[in-house]
Coordinates of C-alpha atoms in Angstrom, one line a residue:
X6 CA 0.0 0.0 0.0
X7 CA 1.5 3.3 -1.1
X8 CA -0.8 5.9 0.4
X9 CA -0.5 6.5 4.1
X10 CA -3.7 7.0 6.1
X11 CA -5.2 10.1 7.7
X12 CA -7.1 8.8 10.7
X13 CA -9.8 10.4 12.9
X14 CA -10.3 8.9 16.3
X15 CA -13.4 10.0 18.2
X16 CA -13.4 10.3 22.0
X17 CA -11.5 11.8 24.9
X18 CA -10.9 9.2 27.6
X19 CA -8.2 6.8 28.7
X20 CA -9.4 4.3 26.1
X21 CA -8.8 6.9 23.3
X22 CA -5.4 7.8 24.7
X23 CA -4.4 4.1 24.6
X24 CA -5.8 3.7 21.1
X25 CA -4.0 6.9 19.9
X26 CA -0.7 5.7 21.5
X27 CA -1.0 2.4 19.6
X28 CA -2.2 3.7 16.3
X29 CA 0.5 6.4 16.3
X30 CA 3.1 3.6 16.1
X31 CA 1.9 2.3 12.7
X32 CA 4.0 2.8 9.6
X33 CA 0.7 3.1 7.7
X34 CA -0.2 6.3 9.5
X35 CA 0.2 9.7 7.8
X36 CA -1.6 11.8 10.4
X37 CA -3.8 11.1 13.4
X38 CA -6.5 13.4 14.6
X39 CA -8.4 12.9 17.9
X40 CA -11.8 14.6 18.4
X41 CA -11.9 16.1 21.0
X42 CA -9.0 14.2 22.6
X43 CA -7.3 15.1 25.9
X44 CA -3.8 16.5 26.8
X45 CA -2.4 12.9 26.7
X46 CA -3.7 12.1 23.2
X47 CA -2.1 15.4 22.0
X48 CA 1.3 13.6 22.3
X49 CA 0.4 11.2 19.6
X50 CA -1.6 13.3 17.1
X51 CA -3.6 16.5 16.8
X52 CA -6.6 17.2 19.0
X53 CA -9.6 18.8 17.3
X54 CA -12.3 20.6 19.2
X55 CA -15.2 18.7 17.8
X56 CA -18.0 16.9 19.7
X57 CA -18.3 13.3 18.4
X58 CA -22.1 13.6 18.7
X59 CA -22.1 16.5 16.2
X60 CA -22.2 14.3 13.1
X61 CA -22.3 17.2 10.6
X62 CA -19.2 18.7 12.2
X63 CA -17.4 15.4 12.2
X64 CA -18.2 14.7 8.5
X65 CA -17.2 18.3 7.5
X66 CA -13.9 17.8 9.2
X67 CA -13.4 14.5 7.4
X68 CA -13.9 16.1 4.0
X69 CA -11.7 19.1 4.9
X70 CA -8.8 17.0 6.3
X71 CA -9.0 14.1 3.7
X72 CA -9.7 11.5 6.4
X73 CA -9.2 7.9 5.2
X74 CA -10.6 6.1 8.3
X75 CA -12.8 7.0 11.3
X76 CA -12.4 5.0 14.5
X77 CA -15.2 5.5 17.1
X78 CA -14.0 5.1 20.7
X79 CA -17.1 5.6 22.8
X80 CA -20.5 3.9 22.5
X81 CA -22.8 6.9 22.3
X82 CA -22.0 8.1 18.7
X83 CA -22.5 4.4 17.5
X84 CA -25.8 4.0 19.3
X85 CA -27.0 7.3 17.9
X86 CA -26.0 6.2 14.4
X87 CA -22.8 7.9 13.3
X88 CA -21.9 5.0 11.0
X89 CA -25.3 5.2 9.3
X90 CA -24.9 9.0 9.0
X91 CA -21.6 8.5 7.0
X92 CA -23.2 5.8 4.7
X93 CA -26.1 8.0 3.8
X94 CA -24.0 11.0 2.9
X95 CA -22.4 11.0 -0.6
X96 CA -19.5 13.3 0.6
X97 CA -18.2 10.8 3.1
X98 CA -19.7 7.4 2.4
X99 CA -16.4 6.2 0.9
X100 CA -14.7 6.8 4.3
X101 CA -14.7 3.5 6.4
X102 CA -16.0 3.8 9.9
X103 CA -14.7 1.3 12.5
X104 CA -17.7 0.8 14.7
X105 CA -21.1 -0.8 14.0
X106 CA -24.1 0.8 12.4
X107 CA -27.1 1.7 14.6
X108 CA -28.7 -1.8 14.3
X109 CA -25.5 -3.6 15.5
X110 CA -25.0 -0.9 18.2
X111 CA -28.3 -2.0 19.7
X112 CA -26.3 -4.9 21.3
X113 CA -25.1 -2.3 23.7
X114 CA -27.8 0.3 23.3
X115 CA -30.5 -2.1 24.6
X116 CA -29.9 -4.8 27.2
X117 CA -33.3 -6.4 26.1
X118 CA -32.2 -6.5 22.4
X119 CA -28.9 -8.1 23.4
X120 CA -30.6 -10.8 25.6
X121 CA -33.1 -11.6 22.8
X122 CA -30.2 -12.0 20.4
X123 CA -28.3 -14.3 22.8
X124 CA -31.4 -16.5 23.4
X125 CA -32.2 -16.6 19.6
X126 CA -28.7 -17.8 18.8
X127 CA -28.2 -20.2 21.8
X128 CA -25.5 -18.1 23.4
X129 CA -25.1 -19.0 27.1
X130 CA -26.4 -16.2 29.3
X131 CA -28.5 -15.8 32.5
X132 CA -32.3 -16.3 32.5
X133 CA -34.1 -12.9 32.3
X134 CA -37.3 -11.0 31.7
X135 CA -37.8 -7.3 30.7
X136 CA -40.4 -5.0 32.3
X137 CA -41.7 -1.5 32.0
X138 CA -43.3 0.6 34.9
X139 CA -46.8 -0.5 34.1
X140 CA -45.7 -4.1 34.7
X141 CA -44.3 -3.4 38.1
X142 CA -46.4 -6.1 39.8
X143 CA -45.4 -8.7 37.3
X144 CA -41.8 -7.7 37.8
X145 CA -42.2 -8.2 41.6
X146 CA -43.7 -11.6 40.9
X147 CA -40.8 -12.6 38.6
X148 CA -38.3 -11.5 41.3
X149 CA -39.9 -14.1 43.6
X150 CA -39.0 -16.9 41.1
X151 CA -35.3 -16.1 41.4
X152 CA -32.9 -16.8 44.2
X153 CA -31.1 -13.8 45.7
X154 CA -29.0 -11.8 45.0
X155 CA -31.0 -10.0 42.3
X156 CA -29.6 -8.3 39.2
X157 CA -31.4 -5.2 37.8
X158 CA -30.2 -3.5 34.6
X159 CA -31.3 -0.3 33.0
X160 CA -32.2 -1.3 29.4
X161 CA -30.5 1.7 27.8
X162 CA -27.0 3.4 28.0
X163 CA -26.2 4.5 31.6
X164 CA -22.4 5.1 31.3
X165 CA -21.6 1.7 32.7
X166 CA -23.4 2.5 36.0
X167 CA -27.0 1.2 35.2
X168 CA -26.6 -2.2 36.9
X169 CA -27.4 -3.0 40.5
X170 CA -27.0 -6.2 42.4
X171 CA -28.9 -6.4 45.7
X172 CA -29.1 -9.1 48.3
X173 CA -32.8 -9.0 49.3
X174 CA -36.2 -9.0 47.6
X175 CA -37.3 -5.8 49.4
X176 CA -34.2 -4.0 48.2
X177 CA -34.8 -5.3 44.6
X178 CA -38.4 -3.9 44.7
X179 CA -37.2 -0.6 46.0
X180 CA -34.5 -0.3 43.4
X181 CA -37.0 -1.3 40.7
X182 CA -39.2 1.6 41.8
X183 CA -36.2 4.0 41.6
X184 CA -35.3 2.7 38.1
X185 CA -38.9 3.3 36.8
X186 CA -39.0 6.7 38.5
X187 CA -36.1 7.8 36.3
X188 CA -32.9 7.0 38.2
X189 CA -31.1 6.6 34.9
X190 CA -33.4 8.8 32.9
X191 CA -34.7 7.3 29.7
X192 CA -32.2 4.4 30.0
X193 CA -34.3 2.8 32.9
X194 CA -37.8 3.1 31.4
X195 CA -37.3 -0.6 30.6
X196 CA -35.6 -2.8 33.2
X197 CA -34.0 -6.2 32.6
X198 CA -34.2 -8.5 35.6
X199 CA -31.9 -11.5 35.4
X200 CA -30.7 -14.4 37.5
X201 CA -27.4 -13.8 39.3
X202 CA -24.5 -15.8 38.0
X203 CA -21.8 -16.6 40.5
X204 CA -18.2 -16.6 39.2
X205 CA -15.3 -14.5 38.1
X206 CA -15.8 -11.8 35.4
X207 CA -13.7 -11.5 32.3
X208 CA -13.7 -9.2 29.3
X209 CA -13.0 -10.7 25.8
X210 CA -12.5 -8.4 22.8
X211 CA -13.1 -9.3 19.2
X212 CA -12.4 -7.3 16.0
X213 CA -14.8 -8.4 13.2
X214 CA -15.6 -7.3 9.7
X215 CA -18.9 -9.3 10.0
X216 CA -17.4 -12.5 8.5
X217 CA -14.0 -13.1 10.0
X218 CA -12.8 -12.1 13.4
X219 CA -9.6 -11.7 15.5
X220 CA -9.7 -12.3 19.3
X221 CA -7.6 -9.7 21.1
X222 CA -6.0 -10.1 24.5
X223 CA -8.6 -10.7 27.3
X224 CA -8.7 -8.7 30.5
X225 CA -10.3 -8.5 33.9
X226 CA -11.4 -5.1 35.2
X227 CA -12.4 -4.0 38.7
X228 CA -15.7 -2.1 38.8
X229 CA -16.3 -1.2 42.4
X230 CA -14.8 1.9 44.0
X231 CA -13.5 0.3 47.2
X232 CA -10.8 -2.2 48.1
X233 CA -12.2 -5.7 48.4
X234 CA -14.8 -5.0 45.7
X235 CA -16.8 -2.8 48.0
X236 CA -19.0 0.3 47.4
X237 CA -20.8 1.5 44.3
X238 CA -19.9 0.5 40.7
X239 CA -17.7 2.8 38.7
X240 CA -16.6 2.9 35.0
X241 CA -13.6 0.7 36.2
X242 CA -10.8 1.2 38.8
X243 CA -8.2 -1.0 37.2
X244 CA -7.5 -4.0 34.9
X245 CA -5.2 -6.9 34.3
X246 CA -4.3 -8.9 31.1
X247 CA -3.8 -11.9 30.6
X248 CA -6.2 -13.5 33.1
X249 CA -4.8 -16.6 34.8
X250 CA -8.0 -18.7 34.5
X251 CA -8.5 -17.8 30.8
X252 CA -6.3 -20.7 29.7
X253 CA -6.4 -22.4 26.3
X254 CA -9.3 -24.7 27.3
X255 CA -11.5 -21.9 28.6
X256 CA -10.8 -19.6 25.7
X257 CA -11.6 -22.4 23.3
X258 CA -15.0 -22.7 25.0
X259 CA -15.4 -18.9 24.6
X260 CA -14.6 -19.0 20.9
X261 CA -16.8 -22.0 20.1
X262 CA -19.8 -21.2 22.4
X263 CA -19.8 -17.4 22.2
X264 CA -17.6 -15.7 19.6
X265 CA -18.6 -17.9 16.6
X266 CA -22.3 -18.0 17.4
X267 CA -22.2 -14.2 17.9
X268 CA -20.6 -13.5 14.5
X269 CA -22.8 -16.1 12.8
X270 CA -25.9 -14.6 14.6
X271 CA -25.1 -11.1 13.3
X272 CA -24.8 -12.5 9.8
X273 CA -28.0 -14.6 10.0
X274 CA -29.9 -11.6 11.4
X275 CA -28.5 -9.4 8.5
X276 CA -26.9 -7.1 11.0
X277 CA -23.8 -5.5 9.3
X278 CA -20.9 -5.2 11.7
X279 CA -17.4 -3.7 11.3
X280 CA -15.6 -3.0 14.5
X281 CA -15.0 -4.2 18.0
X282 CA -17.3 -6.4 20.1
X283 CA -16.5 -6.4 23.8
X284 CA -18.0 -9.5 25.4
X285 CA -18.4 -9.2 29.2
X286 CA -18.3 -12.8 30.5
X287 CA -18.7 -14.7 33.7
X288 CA -16.7 -17.9 34.3
X289 CA -19.2 -20.1 36.1
X290 CA -17.4 -23.2 37.3
X291 CA -15.2 -23.3 34.1
X292 CA -18.1 -22.5 31.7
X293 CA -18.4 -19.0 30.1
X294 CA -21.7 -17.1 30.2
X295 CA -22.3 -13.7 28.6
X296 CA -23.3 -10.9 31.0
X297 CA -23.4 -8.2 28.3
X298 CA -22.1 -7.0 25.0
X299 CA -20.5 -3.7 24.3
X300 CA -19.9 -2.4 20.8
X301 CA -16.5 -0.8 21.4
X302 CA -13.4 -1.4 23.4
X303 CA -13.7 -1.3 27.2
X304 CA -12.3 1.3 29.5
X305 CA -10.0 0.7 31.4
X306 CA -9.4 -2.7 29.7
X307 CA -8.0 -1.0 26.5
X308 CA -5.2 0.4 28.7
X309 CA -4.0 -3.1 29.3
X310 CA -5.0 -4.7 25.9
X311 CA -3.1 -2.1 23.7
X312 CA 0.3 -2.5 25.5
X313 CA 0.1 -6.3 24.8
X314 CA -0.5 -6.0 21.1
X315 CA 2.9 -6.2 19.4
X316 CA 1.8 -6.0 15.8
X317 CA 0.3 -3.1 13.8
X318 CA -3.2 -2.4 15.0
X319 CA -3.9 0.0 12.2
X320 CA -3.1 -2.7 9.6
X321 CA -5.7 -4.9 11.3
X322 CA -8.3 -2.1 11.3
X323 CA -7.6 -1.4 7.6
X324 CA -8.1 -5.1 6.8
X325 CA -11.4 -5.0 8.8
X326 CA -12.6 -2.0 6.8
X327 CA -11.8 -3.8 3.5
X328 CA -13.6 -7.1 4.4
X329 CA -10.3 -8.9 4.4
X330 CA -9.8 -9.5 8.1
X331 CA -9.3 -13.2 7.4
X332 CA -5.8 -12.2 6.0
X333 CA -4.9 -10.3 9.2
X334 CA -3.5 -11.5 12.5
X335 CA -2.1 -10.0 15.6
X336 CA 0.9 -10.8 17.7
X337 CA 0.4 -10.7 21.5
X338 CA 3.1 -10.0 24.1
X339 CA 3.3 -12.8 26.7
X340 CA 4.0 -10.3 29.4
X341 CA 1.4 -9.2 31.9
X342 CA -0.2 -5.7 31.6
X343 CA -1.8 -4.0 34.5
X344 CA -3.5 -0.6 35.0
X345 CA -4.5 1.3 38.1
X346 CA -7.0 4.1 37.7
X347 CA -6.4 7.3 39.7
X348 CA -9.7 9.1 40.3
X349 CA -11.1 12.3 41.8
X350 CA -12.2 12.1 45.4
X351 CA -16.0 11.5 45.6
X352 CA -16.2 9.6 42.3
X353 CA -18.4 7.8 41.2
X354 CA -20.8 10.3 42.9
X355 CA -20.2 14.1 42.9
X356 CA -16.6 15.2 42.7
X357 CA -14.8 18.5 42.0
X358 CA -12.9 19.3 38.8
X359 CA -10.1 21.7 38.1
X360 CA -7.6 20.4 40.6
X361 CA -4.0 21.2 39.6
X362 CA -2.0 18.0 38.8
X363 CA 1.6 17.3 39.4
X364 CA 2.6 14.4 37.1
X365 CA 5.5 12.0 37.8
X366 CA 9.0 13.3 37.2
X367 CA 10.0 10.0 35.7
X368 CA 8.1 7.0 34.3
X369 CA 9.3 3.4 35.0
X370 CA 10.5 1.3 32.0
X371 CA 7.6 -0.2 30.1
X372 CA 5.0 1.9 32.0
X373 CA 2.7 4.3 30.3
X374 CA 0.6 7.1 31.9
X375 CA -2.7 7.4 30.0
X376 CA -4.8 10.5 30.5
X377 CA -8.5 9.8 31.1
X378 CA -10.0 13.0 32.6
X379 CA -7.5 15.9 32.3
X380 CA -7.5 19.2 30.6
X381 CA -5.4 22.4 30.4
X382 CA -6.6 25.5 32.2
X383 CA -4.5 28.6 32.3
X384 CA -1.5 26.7 31.0
X385 CA -1.7 24.1 33.8
X386 CA -2.8 20.5 33.7
X387 CA -6.0 20.0 35.8
X388 CA -8.5 17.3 36.6
X389 CA -11.5 17.2 34.3
X390 CA -13.3 14.0 35.1
X391 CA -14.0 11.2 37.6
X392 CA -11.3 8.9 36.3
X393 CA -8.2 11.1 35.8
X394 CA -5.3 8.7 34.8
X395 CA -4.7 5.1 33.9
X396 CA -1.3 4.0 35.2
X397 CA -0.4 1.1 32.9
X398 CA 2.6 -1.1 32.9
X399 CA 4.0 -4.3 31.4
X400 CA 6.0 -6.8 33.5
X401 CA 7.1 -10.4 33.8
X402 CA 4.1 -11.5 35.7
X403 CA 1.4 -9.7 37.7
X404 CA 3.6 -8.6 40.6
X405 CA 6.2 -6.8 38.5
X406 CA 3.6 -5.1 36.3
X407 CA 1.6 -4.0 39.4
X408 CA 4.7 -2.6 41.1
X409 CA 5.3 -0.3 38.2
X410 CA 1.6 0.7 38.0
X411 CA 1.5 1.6 41.7
X412 CA 4.9 3.4 41.5
X413 CA 3.2 5.6 38.8
X414 CA 0.0 6.1 40.8
X415 CA 1.9 7.1 43.9
X416 CA 3.9 9.7 42.0
X417 CA 0.8 11.6 40.8
X418 CA -0.4 14.4 43.0
X419 CA -3.6 16.4 43.2
X420 CA -6.1 17.3 45.9
X421 CA -8.4 14.4 47.1
X422 CA -6.8 11.9 44.7
X423 CA -7.8 8.2 45.2
X424 CA -7.0 4.8 43.8
X425 CA -7.7 1.2 44.9
X426 CA -4.8 -0.6 46.5
X427 CA -5.8 -4.2 45.7
X428 CA -6.0 -4.4 41.9
X429 CA -5.0 -7.9 40.8
X430 CA -4.9 -9.4 44.3
X431 CA -7.5 -12.0 43.5
X432 CA -5.7 -13.0 40.4
X433 CA -2.4 -13.4 42.3
X434 CA -4.1 -15.8 44.6
X435 CA -5.4 -17.8 41.6
X436 CA -1.9 -17.8 40.1
X437 CA -0.4 -19.2 43.3
X438 CA -3.0 -22.0 43.7

């Protein structure tokens, strides 16, 4: 291929910084733009002040800057139909978009749609039923048929926070009432109630052109705010890759029982799909069950998946855009990658922004500081989100990688800074068994 690519990456978080860092290493790249990006992505390309949800502005920029590929980081533009918007516009329909069209994005945009898809294609998942407010009494009756704890999920997008797991029937009913009363806005007008699966969670990432697929490194993330998996759910407080229990046998089950039926299901349902599928799994006594689909890379998992990909990610994305993913492959580093997320005090509830940040004077070998929620104010780096940094590192084994991640986290300074101190501890125990 002679022509190098101008690439536009949409998004502004830690996931996008990790993608920008990886894509910028490609010999196929001419220029990388990130919209809107953050101070970290600015090291790897040019940030552009465009809102990814303003499709007209995004398309206008693509024409003006001769963009050859658009990579969509977050889910919302996909669920709102950015890919469809490109396809229906003669000025930009030749530009490939990595990320599914609106129909495929429903796998994340509606928990009910995803559960129906799984049941239709025989993909192992928890038993469930979906209810609206007028079916409140039926919902309460259905809860009685399940054993505690109870899982309630807002049907629509709720920034990774629309799931509650409660220990008692009364709490489940009270939460259900809150959901229907608008706890998550329009997202919780419909609520999926499902049986609780007991096991260890795992995230598996697949890149597909709708026919062929590549399985990327798997990861485990840590969703709760407090040490020992306590407190409310967050967007993710850390991640580890590879995952000790995801051995060859287990991953073969994942591929045969979940990945293949998912790709075949998309094809059989005539759902076009080009992009990432993030499969949230539960390992239940050695058998994988799907908890949820997401239609993009995970955050903070991307911050451990990207450092483990040794080959050219942009080459795989180009093959995906040209329906020749079957010709592509990726090389994975055998080292362990870990990330520890540094957050603003008060997160995931209310927190203050604009705290001045002192970044580490030096960064350990094979460690990377990904910006997640930072901005520049009056020439100074300040906090601009709940999750502020992802402290990622590669090491020979989980201990060495975590030591570097924590060295990095300890060297960051801002008012009311917080991070979990036990990322990966459960996996260390598994490794030592």
